[in-house]
One Martini backbone bead per residue (centre of mass of N, CA, C, O) as a GRO file, in nm:
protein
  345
    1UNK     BB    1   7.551  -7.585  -2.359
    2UNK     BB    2   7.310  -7.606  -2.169
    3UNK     BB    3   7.362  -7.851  -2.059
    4UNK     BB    4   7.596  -7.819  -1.941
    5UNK     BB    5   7.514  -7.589  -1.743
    6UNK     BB    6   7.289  -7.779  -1.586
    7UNK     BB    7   7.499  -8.014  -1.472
    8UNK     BB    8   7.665  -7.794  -1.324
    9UNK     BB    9   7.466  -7.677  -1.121
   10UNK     BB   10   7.341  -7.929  -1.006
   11UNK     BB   11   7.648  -8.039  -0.890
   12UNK     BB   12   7.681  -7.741  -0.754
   13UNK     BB   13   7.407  -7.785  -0.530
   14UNK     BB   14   7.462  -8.072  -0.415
   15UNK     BB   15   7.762  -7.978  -0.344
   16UNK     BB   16   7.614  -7.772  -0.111
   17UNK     BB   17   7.420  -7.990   0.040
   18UNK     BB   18   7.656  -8.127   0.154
   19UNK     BB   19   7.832  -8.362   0.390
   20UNK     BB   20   8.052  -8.524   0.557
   21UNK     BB   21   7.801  -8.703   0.649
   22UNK     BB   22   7.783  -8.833   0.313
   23UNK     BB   23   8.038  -8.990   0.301
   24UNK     BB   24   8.175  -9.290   0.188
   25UNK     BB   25   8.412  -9.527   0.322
   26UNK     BB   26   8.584  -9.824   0.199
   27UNK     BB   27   8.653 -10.114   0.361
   28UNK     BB   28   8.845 -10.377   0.522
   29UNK     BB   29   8.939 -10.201   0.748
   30UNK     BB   30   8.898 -10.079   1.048
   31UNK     BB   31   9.119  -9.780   1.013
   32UNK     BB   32   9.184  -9.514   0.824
   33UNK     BB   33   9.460  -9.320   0.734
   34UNK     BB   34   9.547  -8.975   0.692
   35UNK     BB   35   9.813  -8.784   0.546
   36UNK     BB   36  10.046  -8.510   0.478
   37UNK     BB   37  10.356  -8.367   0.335
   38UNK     BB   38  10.515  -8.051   0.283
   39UNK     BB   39  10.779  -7.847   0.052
   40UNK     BB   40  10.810  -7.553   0.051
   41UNK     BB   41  11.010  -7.362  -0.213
   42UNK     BB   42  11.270  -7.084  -0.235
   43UNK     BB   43  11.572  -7.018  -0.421
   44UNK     BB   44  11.880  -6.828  -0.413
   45UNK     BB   45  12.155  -6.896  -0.614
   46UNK     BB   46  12.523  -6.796  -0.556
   47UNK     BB   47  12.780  -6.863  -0.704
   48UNK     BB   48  13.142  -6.827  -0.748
   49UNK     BB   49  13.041  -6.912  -1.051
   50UNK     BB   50  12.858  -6.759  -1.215
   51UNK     BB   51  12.526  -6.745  -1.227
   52UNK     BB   52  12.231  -6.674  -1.081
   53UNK     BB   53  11.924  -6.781  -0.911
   54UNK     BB   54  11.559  -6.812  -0.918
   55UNK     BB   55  11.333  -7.029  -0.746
   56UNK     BB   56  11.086  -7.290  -0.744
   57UNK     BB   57  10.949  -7.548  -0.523
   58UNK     BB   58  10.925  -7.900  -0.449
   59UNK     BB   59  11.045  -8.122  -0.232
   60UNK     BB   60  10.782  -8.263  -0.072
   61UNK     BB   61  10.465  -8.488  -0.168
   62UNK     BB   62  10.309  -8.640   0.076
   63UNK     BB   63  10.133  -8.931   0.052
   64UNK     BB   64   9.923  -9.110   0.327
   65UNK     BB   65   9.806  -9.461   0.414
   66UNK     BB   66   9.648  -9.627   0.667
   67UNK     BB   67   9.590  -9.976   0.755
   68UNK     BB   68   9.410 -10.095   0.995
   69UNK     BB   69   9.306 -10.379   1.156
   70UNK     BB   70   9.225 -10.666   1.246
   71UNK     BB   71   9.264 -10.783   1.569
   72UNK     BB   72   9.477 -10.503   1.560
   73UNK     BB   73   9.575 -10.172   1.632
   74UNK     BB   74   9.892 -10.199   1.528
   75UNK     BB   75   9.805 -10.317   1.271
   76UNK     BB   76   9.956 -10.207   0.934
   77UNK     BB   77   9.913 -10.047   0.615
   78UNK     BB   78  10.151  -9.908   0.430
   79UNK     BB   79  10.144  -9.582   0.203
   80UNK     BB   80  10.370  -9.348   0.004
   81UNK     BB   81  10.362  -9.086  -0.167
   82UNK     BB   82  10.579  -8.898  -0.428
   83UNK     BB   83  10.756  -8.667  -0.574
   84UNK     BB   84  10.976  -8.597  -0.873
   85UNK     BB   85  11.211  -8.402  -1.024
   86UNK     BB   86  11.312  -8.410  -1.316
   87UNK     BB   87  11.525  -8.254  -1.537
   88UNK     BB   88  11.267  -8.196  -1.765
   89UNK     BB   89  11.053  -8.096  -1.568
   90UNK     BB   90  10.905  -8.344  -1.451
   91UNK     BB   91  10.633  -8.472  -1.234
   92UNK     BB   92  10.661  -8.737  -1.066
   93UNK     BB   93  10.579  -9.050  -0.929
   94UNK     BB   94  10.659  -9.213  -0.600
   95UNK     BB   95  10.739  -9.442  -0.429
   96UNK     BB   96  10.848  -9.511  -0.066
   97UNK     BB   97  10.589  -9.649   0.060
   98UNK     BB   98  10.541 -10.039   0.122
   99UNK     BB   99  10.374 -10.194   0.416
  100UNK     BB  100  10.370 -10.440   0.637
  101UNK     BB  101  10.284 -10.402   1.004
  102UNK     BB  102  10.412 -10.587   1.285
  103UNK     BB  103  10.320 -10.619   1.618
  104UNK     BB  104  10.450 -10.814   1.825
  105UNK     BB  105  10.641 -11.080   1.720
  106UNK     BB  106  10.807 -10.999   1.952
  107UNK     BB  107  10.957 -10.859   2.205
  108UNK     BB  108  10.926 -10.583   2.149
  109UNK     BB  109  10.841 -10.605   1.875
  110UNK     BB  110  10.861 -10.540   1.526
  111UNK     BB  111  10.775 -10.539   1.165
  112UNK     BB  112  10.858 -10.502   0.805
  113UNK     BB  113  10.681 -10.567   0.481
  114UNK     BB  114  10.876 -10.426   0.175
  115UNK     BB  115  10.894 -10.083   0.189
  116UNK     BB  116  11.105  -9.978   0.393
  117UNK     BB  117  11.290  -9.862   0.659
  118UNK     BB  118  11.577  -9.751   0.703
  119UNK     BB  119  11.717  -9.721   1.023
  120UNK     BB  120  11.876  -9.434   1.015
  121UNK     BB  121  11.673  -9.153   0.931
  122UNK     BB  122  11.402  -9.159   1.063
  123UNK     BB  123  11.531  -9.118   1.339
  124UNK     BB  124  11.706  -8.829   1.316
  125UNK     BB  125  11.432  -8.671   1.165
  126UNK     BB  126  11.308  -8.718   1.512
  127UNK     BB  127  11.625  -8.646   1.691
  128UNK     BB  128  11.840  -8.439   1.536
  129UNK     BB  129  11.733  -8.375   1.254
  130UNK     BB  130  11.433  -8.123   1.154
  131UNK     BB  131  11.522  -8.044   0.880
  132UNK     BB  132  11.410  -8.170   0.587
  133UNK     BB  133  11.316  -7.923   0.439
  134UNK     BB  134  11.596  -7.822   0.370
  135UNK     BB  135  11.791  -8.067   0.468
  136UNK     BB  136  11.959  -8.403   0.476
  137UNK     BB  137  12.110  -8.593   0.589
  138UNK     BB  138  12.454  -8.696   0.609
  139UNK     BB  139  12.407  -8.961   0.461
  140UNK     BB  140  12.263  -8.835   0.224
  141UNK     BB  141  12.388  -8.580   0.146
  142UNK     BB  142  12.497  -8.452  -0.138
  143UNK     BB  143  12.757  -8.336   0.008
  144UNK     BB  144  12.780  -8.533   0.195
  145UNK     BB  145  12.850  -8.801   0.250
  146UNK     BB  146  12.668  -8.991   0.048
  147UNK     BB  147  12.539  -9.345   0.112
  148UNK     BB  148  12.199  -9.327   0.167
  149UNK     BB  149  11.878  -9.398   0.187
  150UNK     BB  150  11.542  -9.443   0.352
  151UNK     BB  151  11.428  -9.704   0.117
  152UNK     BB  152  11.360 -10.037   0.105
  153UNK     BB  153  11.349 -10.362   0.003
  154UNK     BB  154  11.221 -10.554   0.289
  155UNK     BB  155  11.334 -10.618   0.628
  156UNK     BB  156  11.219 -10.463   0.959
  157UNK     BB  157  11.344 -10.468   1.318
  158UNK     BB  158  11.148 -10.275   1.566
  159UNK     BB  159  11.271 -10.211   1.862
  160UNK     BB  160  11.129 -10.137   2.215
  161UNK     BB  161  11.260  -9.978   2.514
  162UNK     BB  162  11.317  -9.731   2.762
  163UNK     BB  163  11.651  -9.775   2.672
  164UNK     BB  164  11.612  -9.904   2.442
  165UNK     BB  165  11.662  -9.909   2.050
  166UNK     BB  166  11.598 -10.086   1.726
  167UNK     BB  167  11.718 -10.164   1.379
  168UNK     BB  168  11.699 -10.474   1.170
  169UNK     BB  169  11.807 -10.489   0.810
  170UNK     BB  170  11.680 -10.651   0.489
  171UNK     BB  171  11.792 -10.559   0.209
  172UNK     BB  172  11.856 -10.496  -0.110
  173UNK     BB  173  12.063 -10.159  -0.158
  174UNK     BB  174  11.949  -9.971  -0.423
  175UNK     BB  175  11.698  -9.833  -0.307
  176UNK     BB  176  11.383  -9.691  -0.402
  177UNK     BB  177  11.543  -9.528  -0.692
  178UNK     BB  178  11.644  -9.827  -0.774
  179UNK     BB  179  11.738 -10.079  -0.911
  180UNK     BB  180  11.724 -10.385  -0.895
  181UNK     BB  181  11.790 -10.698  -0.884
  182UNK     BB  182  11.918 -10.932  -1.113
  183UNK     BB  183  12.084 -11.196  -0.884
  184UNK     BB  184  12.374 -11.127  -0.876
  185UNK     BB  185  12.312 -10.960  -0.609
  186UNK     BB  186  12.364 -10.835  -0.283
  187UNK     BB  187  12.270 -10.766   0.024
  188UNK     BB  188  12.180 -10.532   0.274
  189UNK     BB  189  12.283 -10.483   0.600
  190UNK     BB  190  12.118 -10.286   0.866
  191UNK     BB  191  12.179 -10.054   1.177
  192UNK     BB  192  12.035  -9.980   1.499
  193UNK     BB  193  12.183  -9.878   1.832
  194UNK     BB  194  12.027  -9.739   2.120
  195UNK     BB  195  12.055  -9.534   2.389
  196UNK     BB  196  11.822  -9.398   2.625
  197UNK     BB  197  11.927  -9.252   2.940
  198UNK     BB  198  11.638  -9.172   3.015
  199UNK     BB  199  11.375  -9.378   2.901
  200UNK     BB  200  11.257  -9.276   2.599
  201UNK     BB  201  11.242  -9.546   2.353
  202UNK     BB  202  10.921  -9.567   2.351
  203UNK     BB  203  10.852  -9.221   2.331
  204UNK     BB  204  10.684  -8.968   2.163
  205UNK     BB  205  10.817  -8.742   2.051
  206UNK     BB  206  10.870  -8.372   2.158
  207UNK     BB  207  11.122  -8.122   2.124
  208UNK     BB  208  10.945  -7.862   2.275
  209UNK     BB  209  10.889  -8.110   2.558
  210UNK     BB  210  11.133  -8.295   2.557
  211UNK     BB  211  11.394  -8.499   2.767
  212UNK     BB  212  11.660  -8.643   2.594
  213UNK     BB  213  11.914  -8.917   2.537
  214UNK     BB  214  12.120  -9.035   2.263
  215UNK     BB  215  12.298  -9.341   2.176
  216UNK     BB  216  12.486  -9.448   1.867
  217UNK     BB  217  12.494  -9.719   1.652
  218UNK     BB  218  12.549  -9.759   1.303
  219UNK     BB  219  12.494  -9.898   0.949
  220UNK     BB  220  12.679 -10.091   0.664
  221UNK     BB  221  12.634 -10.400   0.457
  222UNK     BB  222  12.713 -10.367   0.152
  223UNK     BB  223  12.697 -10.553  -0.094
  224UNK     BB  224  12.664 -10.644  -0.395
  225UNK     BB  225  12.561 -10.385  -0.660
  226UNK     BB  226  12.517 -10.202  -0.894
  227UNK     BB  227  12.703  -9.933  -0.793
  228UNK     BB  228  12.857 -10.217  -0.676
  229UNK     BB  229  13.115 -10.446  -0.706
  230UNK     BB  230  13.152 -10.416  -0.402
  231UNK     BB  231  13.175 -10.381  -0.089
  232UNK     BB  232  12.995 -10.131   0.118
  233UNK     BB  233  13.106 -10.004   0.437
  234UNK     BB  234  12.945  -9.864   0.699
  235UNK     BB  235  13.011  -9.649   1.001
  236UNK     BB  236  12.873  -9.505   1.356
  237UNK     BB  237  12.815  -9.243   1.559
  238UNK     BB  238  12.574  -9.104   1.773
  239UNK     BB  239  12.429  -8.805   1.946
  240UNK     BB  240  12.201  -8.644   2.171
  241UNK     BB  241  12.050  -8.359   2.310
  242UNK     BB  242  11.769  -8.252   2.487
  243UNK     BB  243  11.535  -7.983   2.543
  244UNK     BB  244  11.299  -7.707   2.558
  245UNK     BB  245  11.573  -7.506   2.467
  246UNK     BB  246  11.731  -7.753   2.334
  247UNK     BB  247  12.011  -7.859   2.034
  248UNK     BB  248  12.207  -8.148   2.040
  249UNK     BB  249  12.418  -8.280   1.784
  250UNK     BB  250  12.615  -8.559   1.653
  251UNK     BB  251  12.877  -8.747   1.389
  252UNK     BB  252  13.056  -9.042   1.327
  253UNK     BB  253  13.196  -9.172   1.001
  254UNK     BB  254  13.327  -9.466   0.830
  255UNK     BB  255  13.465  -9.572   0.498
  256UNK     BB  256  13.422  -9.874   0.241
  257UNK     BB  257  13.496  -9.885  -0.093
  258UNK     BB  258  13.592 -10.191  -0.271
  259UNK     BB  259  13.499 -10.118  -0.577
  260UNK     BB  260  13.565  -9.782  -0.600
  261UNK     BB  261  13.835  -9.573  -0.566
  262UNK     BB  262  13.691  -9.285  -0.640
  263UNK     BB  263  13.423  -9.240  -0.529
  264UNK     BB  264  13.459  -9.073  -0.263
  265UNK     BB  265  13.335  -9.251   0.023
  266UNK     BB  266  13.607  -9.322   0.108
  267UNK     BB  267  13.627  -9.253   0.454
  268UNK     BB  268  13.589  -8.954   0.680
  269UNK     BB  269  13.342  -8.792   0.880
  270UNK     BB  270  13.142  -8.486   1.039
  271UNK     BB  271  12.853  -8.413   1.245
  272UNK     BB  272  12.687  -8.040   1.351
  273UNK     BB  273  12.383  -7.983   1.495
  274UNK     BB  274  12.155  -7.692   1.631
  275UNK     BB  275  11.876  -7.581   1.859
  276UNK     BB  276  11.762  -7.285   1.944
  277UNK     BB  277  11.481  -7.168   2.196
  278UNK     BB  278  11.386  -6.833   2.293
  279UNK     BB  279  11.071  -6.904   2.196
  280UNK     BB  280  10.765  -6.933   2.140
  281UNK     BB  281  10.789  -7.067   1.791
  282UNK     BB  282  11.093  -7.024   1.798
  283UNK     BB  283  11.398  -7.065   1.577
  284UNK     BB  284  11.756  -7.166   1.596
  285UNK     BB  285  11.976  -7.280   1.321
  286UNK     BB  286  12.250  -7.555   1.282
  287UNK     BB  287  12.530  -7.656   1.084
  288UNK     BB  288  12.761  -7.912   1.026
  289UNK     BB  289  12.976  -8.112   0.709
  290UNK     BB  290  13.218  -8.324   0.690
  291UNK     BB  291  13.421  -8.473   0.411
  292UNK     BB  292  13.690  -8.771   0.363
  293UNK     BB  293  13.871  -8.842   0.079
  294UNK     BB  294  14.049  -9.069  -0.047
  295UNK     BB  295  14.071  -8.871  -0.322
  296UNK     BB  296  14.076  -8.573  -0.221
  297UNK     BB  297  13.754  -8.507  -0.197
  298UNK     BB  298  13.664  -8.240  -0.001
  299UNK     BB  299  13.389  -8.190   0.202
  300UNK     BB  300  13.141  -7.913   0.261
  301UNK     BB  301  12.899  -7.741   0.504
  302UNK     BB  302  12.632  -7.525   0.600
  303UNK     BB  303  12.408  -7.392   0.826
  304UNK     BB  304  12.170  -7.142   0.879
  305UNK     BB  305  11.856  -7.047   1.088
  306UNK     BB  306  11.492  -6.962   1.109
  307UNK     BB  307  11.190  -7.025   1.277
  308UNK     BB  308  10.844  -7.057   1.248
  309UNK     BB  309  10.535  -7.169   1.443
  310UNK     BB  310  10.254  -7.073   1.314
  311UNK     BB  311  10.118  -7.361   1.317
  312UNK     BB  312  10.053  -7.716   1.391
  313UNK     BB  313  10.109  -7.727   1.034
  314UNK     BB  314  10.276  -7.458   1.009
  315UNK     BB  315  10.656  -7.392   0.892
  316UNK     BB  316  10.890  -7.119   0.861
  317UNK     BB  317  11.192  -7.081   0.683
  318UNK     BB  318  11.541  -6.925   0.705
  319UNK     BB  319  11.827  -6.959   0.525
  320UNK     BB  320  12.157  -7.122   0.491
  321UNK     BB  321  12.341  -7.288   0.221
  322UNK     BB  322  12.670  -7.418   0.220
  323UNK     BB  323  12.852  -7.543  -0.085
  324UNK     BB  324  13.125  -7.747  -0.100
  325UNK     BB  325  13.231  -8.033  -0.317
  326UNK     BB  326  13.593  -7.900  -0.285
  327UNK     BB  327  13.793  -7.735  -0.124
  328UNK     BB  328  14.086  -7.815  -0.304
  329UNK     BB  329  13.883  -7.587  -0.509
  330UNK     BB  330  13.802  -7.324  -0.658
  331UNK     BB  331  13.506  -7.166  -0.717
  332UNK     BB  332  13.303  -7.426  -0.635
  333UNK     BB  333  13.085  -7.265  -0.427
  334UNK     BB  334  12.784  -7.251  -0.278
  335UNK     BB  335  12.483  -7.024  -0.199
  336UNK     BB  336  12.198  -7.045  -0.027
  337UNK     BB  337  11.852  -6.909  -0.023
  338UNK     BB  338  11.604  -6.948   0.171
  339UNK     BB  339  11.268  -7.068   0.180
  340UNK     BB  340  10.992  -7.260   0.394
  341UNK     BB  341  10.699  -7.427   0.371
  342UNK     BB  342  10.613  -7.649   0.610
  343UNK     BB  343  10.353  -7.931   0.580
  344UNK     BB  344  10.079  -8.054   0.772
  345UNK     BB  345   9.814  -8.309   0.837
   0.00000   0.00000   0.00000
């Protein structure tokens, strides 16, 4: 026993004597960057059948490191881990990102070469909806489209000029947490093409200071996949208009699921949603969401909510989330009242 605690004593001296440029990180590559994102939530779900709810989550838990190379200071290897709340209540790791980026391989373009960004998500929740802390974007969000999400195995081809930017990618087709492909199943073909009005397409962009204008064409041409017994296609257009003052955005999509009648999926939709700032740190926010599916269930949802930004990492949100799963079902949609405590480092 005394010996454990003359050890933990010593240990605790040690590092009491420490500082950190004591730490010693070794690598290969030339410059290692760490960063995490974190999505902190209570929830009271109020059910218009059944009883209401109220919980604690954890929404997201990026760690991420960047290893930039020697040679080129814009070529990097990125890995991104992520948690996942499985049903039976177990904390999961998940990989999100793991890609080669090498950067002007062509005129203006960059590649990602791995598990990769699909085009269109990416842009989406740095450009038109910010709050992915609380709801995915409309063509992810299950009770919106839900179409697709966020990473695939593949390549992804992405350009910036002033006026123009997109992202050209070559994936499996089912999403970063679907199954592999067997060999027998077509890959999914997925494009962002969008034009900055501003000349803002190169510019990394920060919407509480910065005024840009952007129209896109998105899609996905997704063949068979284990999901998918035929072609599943989707296509959109979307607009945004920023100023340090406000945003506002909104997009229209229609999609064709050829190999099943009933998926939810066949149909078109569109979403707009929005955010006034008032005062420096303060945000109001809102947002609407509908699609109609050729089986004739049709979603819709709202959210409204009001945010104020801490400090320069951490940002708290307090929202409403109405979920109608059925429009033509009664007593069937959720009100959620949540918490959420955004944190970036």
């Amino acid at each position: 026993m005394n010996r454990y605690l003359l050890s933990a004593l010593t240990a605790t001296a040690l590092l009491s004597t420490a500082s950190f440029a004591d730490v010693i990180v070794k690598s290969k590559a030339a410059t290692l960057k760490f960063n995490g994102t974190h999505y902190l939530g209570f929830v009271h779900s109020d059910p218009e059948t059944g009883n209401t709810d109220d919980y604690f989550e954890t929404r997201r838990n990026y760690f991420q490191v960047k290893a930039y190379m020697n040679g080129n200071a814009k070529d990097y290897m990125r890995i991104t881990m992520d948690t996942h709340n499985e049903g039976s209540g177990e904390v999961n790791i998940r990989l999100k990102y793991a890609y080669l980026y090498l950067d002007n391989i062509m005129v203006n373009t960059g590649v990602e070469i791995g598990q990769v960004h699909r085009p269109w998500i990416d842009y989406e929740e740095h450009h038109g909806w910010l709050y992915r802390s609380i709801a995915k974007t409309f063509v992810e969000e299950h009770h919106g489209a839900h179409f697709t999400n966020s990473a695939d195995k593949g390549i992804n081809f992405k350009t910036k000029t002033d006026s123009f930017s997109s992202e050209l990618a070559i994936v499996n087709g089912e999403g970063y947490h679907g199954k592999d492909s067997d060999g027998e199943n077509g890959l999914s073909y997925e494009w962002r093409l969008t034009s900055s009005l501003y000349g803002t397409g190169k510019k990394h962009l920060h919407a509480t200071h910065d005024t840009y204008a952007d129209l896109s064409f998105l899609g996905q041409y997704n063949t068979k996949t284990l999901k998918n017994d035929e072609d599943f296609v989707w296509y959109g257009i979307h607009a945004v208009y920023n100023q340090p003052e406000f945003l506002i955005a909104g997009m229209y999509v229609t999609a064709d699921d050829k190999g099943a009648a009933n998926s939810g999926k066949t149909g078109n939709g569109w979403t707009i949603n929005g955010e006034y700032r008032p005062a420096p740190k303060w945000a109001i926010l809102a947002r609407y969401d509908s699609f109609s599916a050729d089986n004739n269930q049709d979603r819709e949802q709202y959210i409204a909510g009001a945010a104020y930004s801490y400090t320069k990492n951490v940002k708290f949100i307090a929202n409403v989330f109405h979920i109608d799963p059925d429009t033509n079902t009664d007593d069937d949609a959720t009100t959620k009242y949540m918490l959420t405590a955004e944190v970036k480092w």
